Amino acid sequence: MQRIDDANRQAMDRILSADPVLVDVIPAAEAIPTLQDRMILHAGPPVDWERMCGPMRGAVAGIAVFEGWAADLQEAEAMAGAGAFDFQPNHHFDAVGPMTGMTTAGQWVMVVENRRFGNRAYCTINEGLGKVMRFGGNDAEVLDRLRWLRDSFGPAMGRALRSGDGVPLKSLVARGLSMGDEMHQRNVACTGLMLRALAPALAATADDTAGLSKALAFIGGNDQFFLNIAMTMGKAIMDPVRGIDGSSLVTAMSRNGTDFGIRVSGTGDTWFTAPVEMPEGLYFPGFTEADANPDMGDSTIVETIGLGGFAMGAAPAVAGFVGAGSASDAANFTRAMGEITYGDNPEWSIPGLDYLGVPTGIDIRLVVETGLAPTINTGIAHREPGIGQVGAGVVRAPMACFEAALQAFAASVGVA
Amino acid sequence: MSENHVKSLLETPLKVVNIGLESFSEALVEQGVEVVHLDWIPPGGGDPKLADLLSKLE
C-alpha cells in the first residue's frame, strides 16, 4: 500500500537522521515540570499498585522512603495500597527507566537532546549491578547510593557536560558496536568511551579531589553505566517518529513486569499490551529460574532502535552471558531481526557481519507475517522485593501485542 | 514424472527440505535421512483474519 510505504519511509528517515547528544544532568523536577510531589513514574505501560510485580512494589516502597514521603518501607507500602501515590509510565513524560524504572522529582536525570528535531529525553543514572533499586532493591545501601547520585554525582556530571557542547552519541555507539557492545546487556566499551569523554571535564569542574576520584571510579567500575544513556538516546530518537499517519513501525516497546506494551507510529500513543514472558537465561550463583521475575523495564527502547538483541551479532560475548549460545547464534539473532525490520542502519554497522547495519524499524506487519517476535536481551530481577538482580537472559516480545496492534493499525488506514 | 525418474528417485539417497513442523524433520533425522529444516509458519500464525489483513496491508 503506497500510503504505508510513504509513511514508513518518512519514519525511517526520522530514525536515521536523528542526532542524539548527551547534554546535561539535572533534577527530574526541573526536566519534567509536570512531575508532581508523590508522583512516581515507572517502567512499562500503565499499571496500578494491585497489579505490580514484587520488585516493582519493592522499588516503589524504596523510592517513597528516599523522597521522604514515608518513614520506612512498611509505611510506604501501606501508603501505596491506600492510593497515596500517582503512578504514571515514564514514556508519558519523555522519559524511560531501566527495569522498575523509578523516576521521581527528587532524583537527577540525564538529558539527551535530539538536535535534528529539538526534542529531549530523560533517564536516571545507572546505579550499578546487583542489589539496586531498578531490580527492586530498597535497603539502606540502595537508598544511600541514590542520595549520593542526587547530592554529588549527578550535579558533578551536569557541571561537566554544561562546560562543553555535550557528548554526541551516534558516533560513540558506532564505535561501541565495533568494540563488542550491543548496548543492552553489554555496555563495557561505550562506558569506557564515555568515561574518556567525560573525565577531563569532570576534573576541570570538580569541587574536590575525593569527590572526583569517587565519580571516576563509579563510572569505571560499572560496566552498565552507559545503558541508561543508550536508553535516553533511544527515547530521544524514537519520540519524533510517533504519530506518523499510516506508519506501521514500532516507536516503543516496554514492560512493567506484569504487561508488555508496544506503541506504533500510525496509531499514536495507544499501548497494545499482553502479559510479559519469562526470560530464558543464566543465573548468578545461588539463584534459579524459580527466583526470577518476568520481563521488566523500559530498556527495550534500545531494541526499538536496532540495538540490544537486534545487534547481538556485534557482541558474541553477550550471547554467552545471557545464555543465548555461540557467536554464530548471536549472528543469527541479528539476521533474524532483519526479517521484521524496515531496513538497516548504515551508521551502526557490525564488522563481524561484513559491516551489516543493525536491523532498524520494527514493522508490525512483518512481525505478524513471519511469526518472529523481537528478541530482547535483558537483566533478570528476583521476583521478591528488596533482593535485586539474579541473572540475565533473552526474552521475546509477546506476539499478542503485535496482533492487536495490527488490527488497530488496519482500522487506522481504512482496512477491515 | 516418467517411470525412470521415479525409479532413480527411489534408488538415490533422499535429501529433504522440511518446511514448517520441525517434528517431521526430527523423525527423518532419526532414520538417518539428510534434512534441511526451514523454520516457517503461515502468515499471521495461521489465523485467517490476520492473514486477510496482512494481504490488504501489503
CSV table of C-alpha atoms in Angstrom, one decimal:
chain,number,residue,atom,x,y,z
A,1,MET,CA,0.0,0.0,0.0
A,2,GLN,CA,1.6,3.3,-1.2
A,3,ARG,CA,0.3,5.2,1.8
A,4,ILE,CA,2.1,2.8,4.2
A,5,ASP,CA,5.2,2.7,2.2
A,6,ASP,CA,5.5,6.5,2.2
A,7,ALA,CA,4.8,6.8,5.9
A,8,ASN,CA,7.3,4.1,6.8
A,9,ARG,CA,10.0,5.8,4.6
A,10,GLN,CA,9.3,9.0,6.5
A,11,ALA,CA,9.5,7.2,9.8
A,12,MET,CA,12.8,5.5,8.9
A,13,ASP,CA,14.2,8.8,7.7
A,14,ARG,CA,13.5,10.3,11.1
A,15,ILE,CA,15.2,7.4,12.9
A,16,LEU,CA,18.3,7.6,10.7
A,17,SER,CA,18.6,11.3,10.7
A,18,ALA,CA,18.4,11.7,14.5
A,19,ASP,CA,21.3,13.5,16.2
A,20,PRO,CA,21.2,12.5,19.9
A,21,VAL,CA,23.7,14.3,22.2
A,22,LEU,CA,24.1,13.8,25.9
A,23,VAL,CA,23.9,17.5,27.1
A,24,ASP,CA,23.1,17.6,30.8
A,25,VAL,CA,22.2,16.1,34.2
A,26,ILE,CA,19.5,18.0,36.1
A,27,PRO,CA,16.9,17.4,38.8
A,28,ALA,CA,13.9,15.4,37.4
A,29,ALA,CA,11.5,18.1,38.7
A,30,GLU,CA,13.3,20.7,36.5
A,31,ALA,CA,13.5,18.4,33.5
A,32,ILE,CA,9.8,17.3,33.8
A,33,PRO,CA,7.8,20.2,35.3
A,34,THR,CA,4.7,18.1,35.3
A,35,LEU,CA,6.3,15.6,37.7
A,36,GLN,CA,4.4,16.4,40.9
A,37,ASP,CA,5.1,15.6,44.5
A,38,ARG,CA,4.1,12.0,45.3
A,39,MET,CA,4.0,11.1,41.6
A,40,ILE,CA,6.0,8.0,40.7
A,41,LEU,CA,7.0,7.3,37.1
A,42,HIS,CA,7.5,3.6,36.4
A,43,ALA,CA,8.7,1.4,33.5
A,44,GLY,CA,6.3,-0.1,31.0
A,45,PRO,CA,2.7,0.6,30.1
A,46,PRO,CA,0.3,1.8,32.8
A,47,VAL,CA,-0.1,-0.4,35.9
A,48,ASP,CA,-1.6,0.1,39.3
A,49,TRP,CA,-0.3,-1.0,42.7
A,50,GLU,CA,-2.6,-4.0,42.8
A,51,ARG,CA,-1.1,-5.5,39.6
A,52,MET,CA,2.5,-4.5,40.2
A,53,CYS,CA,5.0,-7.4,40.5
A,54,GLY,CA,7.2,-7.9,43.6
A,55,PRO,CA,10.4,-5.9,42.6
A,56,MET,CA,8.2,-3.0,41.2
A,57,ARG,CA,6.5,-2.8,44.6
A,58,GLY,CA,9.8,-3.0,46.4
A,59,ALA,CA,11.2,-0.2,44.3
A,60,VAL,CA,8.0,1.9,44.9
A,61,ALA,CA,8.5,1.5,48.7
A,62,GLY,CA,12.1,2.4,48.5
A,63,ILE,CA,11.7,5.5,46.4
A,64,ALA,CA,8.9,6.7,48.7
A,65,VAL,CA,11.4,6.5,51.6
A,66,PHE,CA,14.1,8.2,49.5
A,67,GLU,CA,11.7,11.0,48.7
A,68,GLY,CA,10.8,11.4,52.4
A,69,TRP,CA,7.1,10.5,51.7
A,70,ALA,CA,7.3,7.6,54.2
A,71,ALA,CA,9.3,6.9,57.3
A,72,ASP,CA,10.1,3.3,56.3
A,73,LEU,CA,9.3,0.6,53.8
A,74,GLN,CA,6.2,-0.7,55.7
A,75,GLU,CA,4.6,2.8,55.8
A,76,ALA,CA,5.4,3.3,52.2
A,77,GLU,CA,3.7,0.0,51.2
A,78,ALA,CA,0.6,1.0,53.2
A,79,MET,CA,0.5,4.4,51.6
A,80,ALA,CA,0.8,2.8,48.1
A,81,GLY,CA,-2.0,0.5,48.9
A,82,ALA,CA,-4.1,3.4,50.1
A,83,GLY,CA,-3.7,5.3,46.9
A,84,ALA,CA,-1.3,7.9,48.2
A,85,PHE,CA,0.9,7.9,45.1
A,86,ASP,CA,0.1,8.8,41.5
A,87,PHE,CA,1.6,6.1,39.3
A,88,GLN,CA,2.4,7.0,35.7
A,89,PRO,CA,4.5,5.5,32.9
A,90,ASN,CA,7.9,7.1,32.2
A,91,HIS,CA,7.0,7.1,28.5
A,92,HIS,CA,4.2,9.6,29.1
A,93,PHE,CA,6.7,12.1,30.3
A,94,ASP,CA,9.5,12.0,27.7
A,95,ALA,CA,11.4,9.6,30.0
A,96,VAL,CA,12.5,6.0,30.3
A,97,GLY,CA,13.8,3.9,33.2
A,98,PRO,CA,15.5,0.5,33.3
A,99,MET,CA,13.8,-2.5,35.0
A,100,THR,CA,11.4,-1.0,37.7
A,101,GLY,CA,12.2,2.4,36.2
A,102,MET,CA,11.5,4.6,39.2
A,103,THR,CA,11.6,8.3,38.3
A,104,THR,CA,10.6,10.9,40.9
A,105,ALA,CA,11.0,14.6,41.4
A,106,GLY,CA,14.0,14.4,43.8
A,107,GLN,CA,16.2,12.3,41.5
A,108,TRP,CA,18.6,13.7,38.9
A,109,VAL,CA,18.1,12.7,35.3
A,110,MET,CA,20.4,12.6,32.3
A,111,VAL,CA,19.3,14.7,29.3
A,112,VAL,CA,19.7,13.6,25.7
A,113,GLU,CA,18.8,16.2,23.1
A,114,ASN,CA,17.9,15.1,19.6
A,115,ARG,CA,19.4,18.1,17.8
A,116,ARG,CA,17.9,17.1,14.4
A,117,PHE,CA,14.3,17.6,15.8
A,118,GLY,CA,14.9,19.6,19.0
A,119,ASN,CA,13.2,17.2,21.5
A,120,ARG,CA,14.7,16.0,24.7
A,121,ALA,CA,14.5,12.7,26.7
A,122,TYR,CA,15.3,11.8,30.2
A,123,CYS,CA,16.5,8.9,32.3
A,124,THR,CA,18.0,8.4,35.8
A,125,ILE,CA,21.7,7.5,36.3
A,126,ASN,CA,22.6,3.8,36.3
A,127,GLU,CA,23.2,2.6,39.9
A,128,GLY,CA,25.5,-0.3,39.2
A,129,LEU,CA,24.9,-4.1,39.4
A,130,GLY,CA,23.4,-6.4,41.9
A,131,LYS,CA,21.2,-5.0,44.7
A,132,VAL,CA,20.0,-1.8,43.2
A,133,MET,CA,16.6,-0.1,43.0
A,134,ARG,CA,16.0,-0.9,39.4
A,135,PHE,CA,16.0,-4.6,40.3
A,136,GLY,CA,13.7,-4.0,43.3
A,137,GLY,CA,16.4,-3.3,45.9
A,138,ASN,CA,15.4,-0.9,48.6
A,139,ASP,CA,17.6,-1.2,51.7
A,140,ALA,CA,19.8,1.5,53.3
A,141,GLU,CA,22.7,0.7,50.9
A,142,VAL,CA,20.5,1.2,47.9
A,143,LEU,CA,19.0,4.5,49.3
A,144,ASP,CA,22.4,5.9,50.3
A,145,ARG,CA,23.7,5.3,46.7
A,146,LEU,CA,20.6,7.2,45.4
A,147,ARG,CA,21.4,10.1,47.8
A,148,TRP,CA,25.0,10.2,46.6
A,149,LEU,CA,23.8,10.3,43.0
A,150,ARG,CA,21.5,13.1,43.8
A,151,ASP,CA,23.8,15.2,46.0
A,152,SER,CA,27.2,14.6,44.5
A,153,PHE,CA,27.5,12.6,41.3
A,154,GLY,CA,24.5,14.0,39.4
A,155,PRO,CA,25.5,17.6,39.9
A,156,ALA,CA,29.1,16.9,39.1
A,157,MET,CA,28.2,15.2,35.8
A,158,GLY,CA,25.8,18.0,35.0
A,159,ARG,CA,28.6,20.6,35.5
A,160,ALA,CA,31.0,18.6,33.4
A,161,LEU,CA,28.5,18.3,30.5
A,162,ARG,CA,27.5,22.0,30.6
A,163,SER,CA,31.2,23.0,30.4
A,164,GLY,CA,31.2,21.7,26.9
A,165,ASP,CA,28.9,21.1,24.0
A,166,GLY,CA,27.7,17.7,25.1
A,167,VAL,CA,28.7,14.2,24.0
A,168,PRO,CA,27.5,13.2,20.6
A,169,LEU,CA,26.1,9.6,20.9
A,170,LYS,CA,25.7,8.3,17.4
A,171,SER,CA,29.4,8.1,16.7
A,172,LEU,CA,30.2,6.8,20.1
A,173,VAL,CA,27.7,4.0,19.7
A,174,ALA,CA,29.1,3.2,16.3
A,175,ARG,CA,32.5,2.7,17.9
A,176,GLY,CA,30.9,0.7,20.7
A,177,LEU,CA,29.4,-1.8,18.2
A,178,SER,CA,32.8,-2.3,16.7
A,179,MET,CA,34.2,-3.0,20.2
A,180,GLY,CA,31.7,-5.7,21.1
A,181,ASP,CA,28.8,-3.9,22.7
A,182,GLU,CA,25.1,-4.3,21.9
A,183,MET,CA,24.1,-1.6,24.3
A,184,HIS,CA,21.7,-3.6,26.4
A,185,GLN,CA,23.5,-6.3,28.3
A,186,ARG,CA,27.0,-5.3,27.2
A,187,ASN,CA,28.0,-1.7,27.6
A,188,VAL,CA,31.6,-2.0,28.7
A,189,ALA,CA,33.1,-0.4,25.6
A,190,CYS,CA,30.7,2.5,25.5
A,191,THR,CA,31.1,3.0,29.2
A,192,GLY,CA,34.8,3.3,28.7
A,193,LEU,CA,34.4,5.7,25.8
A,194,MET,CA,32.0,7.8,27.8
A,195,LEU,CA,34.5,7.9,30.7
A,196,ARG,CA,37.2,9.0,28.3
A,197,ALA,CA,34.9,11.8,27.0
A,198,LEU,CA,33.7,13.0,30.4
A,199,ALA,CA,36.9,12.6,32.6
A,200,PRO,CA,38.6,15.9,31.5
A,201,ALA,CA,35.5,18.0,32.1
A,202,LEU,CA,34.7,16.2,35.4
A,203,ALA,CA,38.2,17.0,36.6
A,204,ALA,CA,38.1,20.6,35.3
A,205,THR,CA,34.7,21.3,37.1
A,206,ALA,CA,35.2,19.2,40.2
A,207,ASP,CA,34.6,20.5,43.7
A,208,ASP,CA,37.2,18.3,45.4
A,209,THR,CA,39.6,15.6,44.6
A,210,ALA,CA,38.0,12.9,46.7
A,211,GLY,CA,34.6,13.5,45.1
A,212,LEU,CA,36.2,13.5,41.6
A,213,SER,CA,38.0,10.2,42.4
A,214,LYS,CA,34.8,8.6,43.6
A,215,ALA,CA,32.9,9.8,40.5
A,216,LEU,CA,35.5,8.4,38.1
A,217,ALA,CA,35.7,5.1,40.0
A,218,PHE,CA,31.9,4.9,39.9
A,219,ILE,CA,31.8,5.2,36.1
A,220,GLY,CA,34.8,3.0,35.6
A,221,GLY,CA,33.5,0.3,38.0
A,222,ASN,CA,30.1,-0.1,36.4
A,223,ASP,CA,30.1,-1.9,33.0
A,224,GLN,CA,26.4,-1.0,32.6
A,225,PHE,CA,26.9,2.8,33.2
A,226,PHE,CA,26.2,3.5,29.6
A,227,LEU,CA,22.9,1.5,29.5
A,228,ASN,CA,20.8,4.4,30.8
A,229,ILE,CA,22.4,6.8,28.3
A,230,ALA,CA,21.7,4.4,25.5
A,231,MET,CA,18.1,4.2,26.7
A,232,THR,CA,17.7,8.0,26.8
A,233,MET,CA,19.2,8.2,23.4
A,234,GLY,CA,16.7,5.6,22.2
A,235,LYS,CA,13.8,7.6,23.6
A,236,ALA,CA,15.1,10.8,22.0
A,237,ILE,CA,15.5,9.1,18.6
A,238,MET,CA,12.0,7.5,18.6
A,239,ASP,CA,9.8,10.2,20.0
A,240,PRO,CA,9.9,12.2,16.8
A,241,VAL,CA,8.7,9.1,15.0
A,242,ARG,CA,5.4,9.0,16.9
A,243,GLY,CA,2.2,9.8,15.2
A,244,ILE,CA,3.1,9.5,11.5
A,245,ASP,CA,-0.3,8.6,9.9
A,246,GLY,CA,0.0,5.3,8.0
A,247,SER,CA,3.3,4.2,9.5
A,248,SER,CA,3.4,0.6,10.8
A,249,LEU,CA,6.7,1.0,12.5
A,250,VAL,CA,7.1,0.4,16.3
A,251,THR,CA,8.0,3.5,18.3
A,252,ALA,CA,8.3,1.9,21.8
A,253,MET,CA,8.4,-1.5,23.4
A,254,SER,CA,8.3,-1.6,27.2
A,255,ARG,CA,7.4,-3.8,30.1
A,256,ASN,CA,6.3,-3.2,33.7
A,257,GLY,CA,6.9,-6.8,35.0
A,258,THR,CA,3.2,-7.6,34.5
A,259,ASP,CA,2.4,-6.4,31.0
A,260,PHE,CA,4.4,-5.9,27.8
A,261,GLY,CA,3.3,-2.9,25.8
A,262,ILE,CA,4.1,-1.6,22.3
A,263,ARG,CA,3.3,1.7,20.5
A,264,VAL,CA,3.1,2.0,16.8
A,265,SER,CA,3.7,5.3,14.9
A,266,GLY,CA,0.4,5.2,12.9
A,267,THR,CA,-1.7,4.5,15.9
A,268,GLY,CA,-0.3,7.3,18.1
A,269,ASP,CA,0.2,6.8,21.8
A,270,THR,CA,-2.1,3.8,22.2
A,271,TRP,CA,-0.5,0.9,24.1
A,272,PHE,CA,-1.0,-2.6,22.8
A,273,THR,CA,-0.4,-4.9,25.7
A,274,ALA,CA,-0.1,-8.6,26.6
A,275,PRO,CA,1.2,-10.5,29.6
A,276,VAL,CA,5.0,-10.4,29.9
A,277,GLU,CA,7.0,-13.5,29.2
A,278,MET,CA,9.7,-15.1,31.3
A,279,PRO,CA,13.3,-14.6,30.1
A,280,GLU,CA,15.4,-17.7,29.4
A,281,GLY,CA,18.9,-17.2,30.7
A,282,LEU,CA,21.7,-17.8,33.1
A,283,TYR,CA,21.5,-17.2,36.9
A,284,PHE,CA,24.0,-15.9,39.4
A,285,PRO,CA,25.3,-18.4,41.9
A,286,GLY,CA,22.6,-19.3,44.4
A,287,PHE,CA,19.7,-18.4,42.2
A,288,THR,CA,17.5,-20.3,39.8
A,289,GLU,CA,14.6,-19.7,37.4
A,290,ALA,CA,12.3,-20.2,40.4
A,291,ASP,CA,13.6,-16.9,41.8
A,292,ALA,CA,13.0,-14.9,38.6
A,293,ASN,CA,10.6,-12.2,37.9
A,294,PRO,CA,9.0,-11.9,34.4
A,295,ASP,CA,10.3,-9.4,31.9
A,296,MET,CA,10.5,-5.8,33.0
A,297,GLY,CA,11.8,-2.3,32.1
A,298,ASP,CA,11.8,0.5,29.5
A,299,SER,CA,15.2,-0.7,28.3
A,300,THR,CA,13.6,-2.4,25.3
A,301,ILE,CA,13.8,1.1,23.7
A,302,VAL,CA,17.3,0.0,22.7
A,303,GLU,CA,15.9,-2.9,20.7
A,304,THR,CA,13.4,-0.5,19.2
A,305,ILE,CA,16.3,1.4,17.6
A,306,GLY,CA,18.1,-1.7,16.4
A,307,LEU,CA,20.5,-2.4,19.4
A,308,GLY,CA,20.4,-4.9,22.2
A,309,GLY,CA,19.1,-8.3,21.0
A,310,PHE,CA,18.9,-6.9,17.4
A,311,ALA,CA,22.6,-6.2,17.5
A,312,MET,CA,23.6,-9.4,19.2
A,313,GLY,CA,25.9,-10.2,16.3
A,314,ALA,CA,28.1,-7.4,17.3
A,315,ALA,CA,28.6,-8.8,20.8
A,316,PRO,CA,29.4,-12.5,20.8
A,317,ALA,CA,30.5,-12.3,24.4
A,318,VAL,CA,27.0,-11.3,25.5
A,319,ALA,CA,25.5,-14.3,23.8
A,320,GLY,CA,27.3,-16.4,26.4
A,321,PHE,CA,26.4,-14.1,29.3
A,322,VAL,CA,22.7,-14.3,28.5
A,323,GLY,CA,22.8,-18.0,27.7
A,324,ALA,CA,21.9,-17.4,24.0
A,325,GLY,CA,24.5,-19.8,22.6
A,326,SER,CA,27.6,-19.3,20.4
A,327,ALA,CA,28.9,-16.5,18.3
A,328,SER,CA,27.2,-17.9,15.3
A,329,ASP,CA,23.9,-18.0,17.2
A,330,ALA,CA,24.4,-14.3,18.1
A,331,ALA,CA,24.8,-13.5,14.4
A,332,ASN,CA,21.6,-15.5,13.6
A,333,PHE,CA,19.7,-13.4,16.1
A,334,THR,CA,20.7,-10.3,14.3
A,335,ARG,CA,19.9,-11.7,10.8
A,336,ALA,CA,16.5,-13.0,12.1
A,337,MET,CA,15.6,-9.5,13.3
A,338,GLY,CA,16.4,-8.3,9.7
A,339,GLU,CA,13.3,-10.2,8.7
A,340,ILE,CA,11.0,-8.0,10.7
A,341,THR,CA,12.6,-4.5,10.2
A,342,TYR,CA,12.2,-1.9,7.5
A,343,GLY,CA,16.0,-1.8,6.8
A,344,ASP,CA,19.5,-1.4,8.2
A,345,ASN,CA,21.2,1.5,9.9
A,346,PRO,CA,24.3,2.1,7.8
A,347,GLU,CA,25.9,4.3,10.5
A,348,TRP,CA,25.7,1.5,13.1
A,349,SER,CA,27.3,-1.5,11.4
A,350,ILE,CA,28.7,-4.8,12.7
A,351,PRO,CA,32.3,-5.6,11.5
A,352,GLY,CA,31.9,-9.3,12.1
A,353,LEU,CA,28.9,-9.5,9.8
A,354,ASP,CA,30.6,-7.8,6.9
A,355,TYR,CA,29.6,-4.4,8.2
A,356,LEU,CA,25.9,-5.2,8.1
A,357,GLY,CA,23.9,-2.3,9.6
A,358,VAL,CA,21.8,-3.1,12.6
A,359,PRO,CA,18.3,-4.1,11.7
A,360,THR,CA,16.1,-1.0,12.3
A,361,GLY,CA,12.5,0.0,12.2
A,362,ILE,CA,10.3,-2.9,13.5
A,363,ASP,CA,7.3,-3.3,11.2
A,364,ILE,CA,4.3,-4.9,12.9
A,365,ARG,CA,3.2,-6.3,9.6
A,366,LEU,CA,6.4,-8.3,9.2
A,367,VAL,CA,6.3,-9.5,12.8
A,368,VAL,CA,2.8,-10.9,12.4
A,369,GLU,CA,3.5,-12.2,8.9
A,370,THR,CA,6.7,-14.1,9.9
A,371,GLY,CA,5.8,-15.0,13.4
A,372,LEU,CA,9.2,-13.7,14.5
A,373,ALA,CA,8.8,-11.7,17.7
A,374,PRO,CA,11.5,-9.2,18.6
A,375,THR,CA,14.5,-10.6,20.5
A,376,ILE,CA,15.3,-8.8,23.7
A,377,ASN,CA,18.5,-9.1,25.9
A,378,THR,CA,17.6,-8.4,29.5
A,379,GLY,CA,18.6,-8.5,33.1
A,380,ILE,CA,16.5,-10.7,35.4
A,381,ALA,CA,15.2,-9.4,38.8
A,382,HIS,CA,14.3,-11.5,41.8
A,383,ARG,CA,10.5,-11.9,42.0
A,384,GLU,CA,10.5,-10.8,45.6
A,385,PRO,CA,11.0,-7.1,46.6
A,386,GLY,CA,14.3,-6.0,48.1
A,387,ILE,CA,16.7,-8.6,46.6
A,388,GLY,CA,17.9,-7.3,43.3
A,389,GLN,CA,19.4,-8.8,40.1
A,390,VAL,CA,19.6,-12.6,39.9
A,391,GLY,CA,20.7,-13.2,36.3
A,392,ALA,CA,20.5,-12.2,32.6
A,393,GLY,CA,18.8,-13.7,29.6
A,394,VAL,CA,16.9,-13.4,26.4
A,395,VAL,CA,13.1,-12.9,26.1
A,396,ARG,CA,10.7,-12.5,23.2
A,397,ALA,CA,8.1,-9.8,22.9
A,398,PRO,CA,4.6,-11.3,23.2
A,399,MET,CA,3.1,-11.8,19.7
A,400,ALA,CA,-0.3,-10.8,21.0
A,401,CYS,CA,0.8,-7.2,21.3
A,402,PHE,CA,1.6,-7.1,17.6
A,403,GLU,CA,-1.6,-8.9,16.5
A,404,ALA,CA,-3.7,-6.4,18.5
A,405,ALA,CA,-1.7,-3.5,17.1
A,406,LEU,CA,-2.1,-4.8,13.5
A,407,GLN,CA,-5.9,-4.8,13.8
A,408,ALA,CA,-5.9,-1.3,15.2
A,409,PHE,CA,-3.4,-0.2,12.6
A,410,ALA,CA,-5.5,-1.7,9.8
A,411,ALA,CA,-8.6,0.2,11.0
A,412,SER,CA,-6.5,3.4,11.1
A,413,VAL,CA,-5.8,3.1,7.4
A,414,GLY,CA,-9.3,2.1,6.5
A,415,VAL,CA,-8.7,-1.6,6.2
A,416,ALA,CA,-11.0,-4.1,7.9
B,1,MET,CA,7.1,-37.8,-13.9
B,2,SER,CA,8.4,-40.7,-16.0
B,3,GLU,CA,8.9,-44.2,-14.7
B,4,ASN,CA,12.7,-43.8,-15.0
B,5,HIS,CA,12.6,-40.6,-12.9
B,6,VAL,CA,10.6,-42.3,-10.2
B,7,LYS,CA,12.9,-45.3,-10.2
B,8,SER,CA,16.0,-43.0,-9.9
B,9,LEU,CA,14.4,-41.1,-7.1
B,10,LEU,CA,13.9,-44.3,-5.1
B,11,GLU,CA,17.4,-45.6,-5.8
B,12,THR,CA,19.3,-42.4,-4.7
B,13,PRO,CA,19.7,-41.2,-1.1
B,14,LEU,CA,16.9,-38.9,0.0
B,15,LYS,CA,17.7,-35.2,0.5
B,16,VAL,CA,14.8,-33.5,2.2
B,17,VAL,CA,13.8,-29.8,2.8
B,18,ASN,CA,11.3,-29.8,5.6
B,19,ILE,CA,9.1,-26.7,5.9
B,20,GLY,CA,7.1,-25.9,9.0
B,21,LEU,CA,6.6,-28.6,11.6
B,22,GLU,CA,10.0,-29.5,13.0
B,23,SER,CA,9.0,-32.8,14.3
B,24,PHE,CA,8.7,-34.1,10.7
B,25,SER,CA,12.4,-33.4,10.2
B,26,GLU,CA,13.3,-34.9,13.5
B,27,ALA,CA,11.6,-38.2,12.6
B,28,LEU,CA,13.6,-38.3,9.3
B,29,VAL,CA,16.9,-37.4,11.1
B,30,GLU,CA,16.3,-40.4,13.4
B,31,GLN,CA,16.2,-42.6,10.3
B,32,GLY,CA,19.5,-41.2,9.0
B,33,VAL,CA,17.9,-39.0,6.3
B,34,GLU,CA,19.7,-35.8,5.4
B,35,VAL,CA,17.3,-32.9,6.2
B,36,VAL,CA,17.4,-29.2,6.0
B,37,HIS,CA,14.7,-27.7,8.2
B,38,LEU,CA,13.1,-24.4,7.3
B,39,ASP,CA,11.5,-22.6,10.2
B,40,TRP,CA,8.3,-21.3,8.8
B,41,ILE,CA,4.7,-20.7,9.9
B,42,PRO,CA,1.8,-19.5,7.9
B,43,PRO,CA,1.3,-15.7,7.8
B,44,GLY,CA,-0.5,-14.5,10.9
B,45,GLY,CA,0.2,-17.8,12.7
B,46,GLY,CA,-2.5,-19.4,10.5
B,47,ASP,CA,-5.2,-17.0,11.7
B,48,PRO,CA,-7.4,-16.3,8.6
B,49,LYS,CA,-8.4,-12.9,9.8
B,50,LEU,CA,-4.9,-11.7,10.4
B,51,ALA,CA,-3.7,-13.3,7.1
B,52,ASP,CA,-6.5,-11.4,5.3
B,53,LEU,CA,-5.5,-8.1,7.0
B,54,LEU,CA,-1.8,-8.7,6.1
B,55,SER,CA,-2.7,-9.2,2.5
B,56,LYS,CA,-4.6,-6.0,2.4
B,57,LEU,CA,-1.8,-4.0,4.1
B,58,GLU,CA,0.9,-5.0,1.7
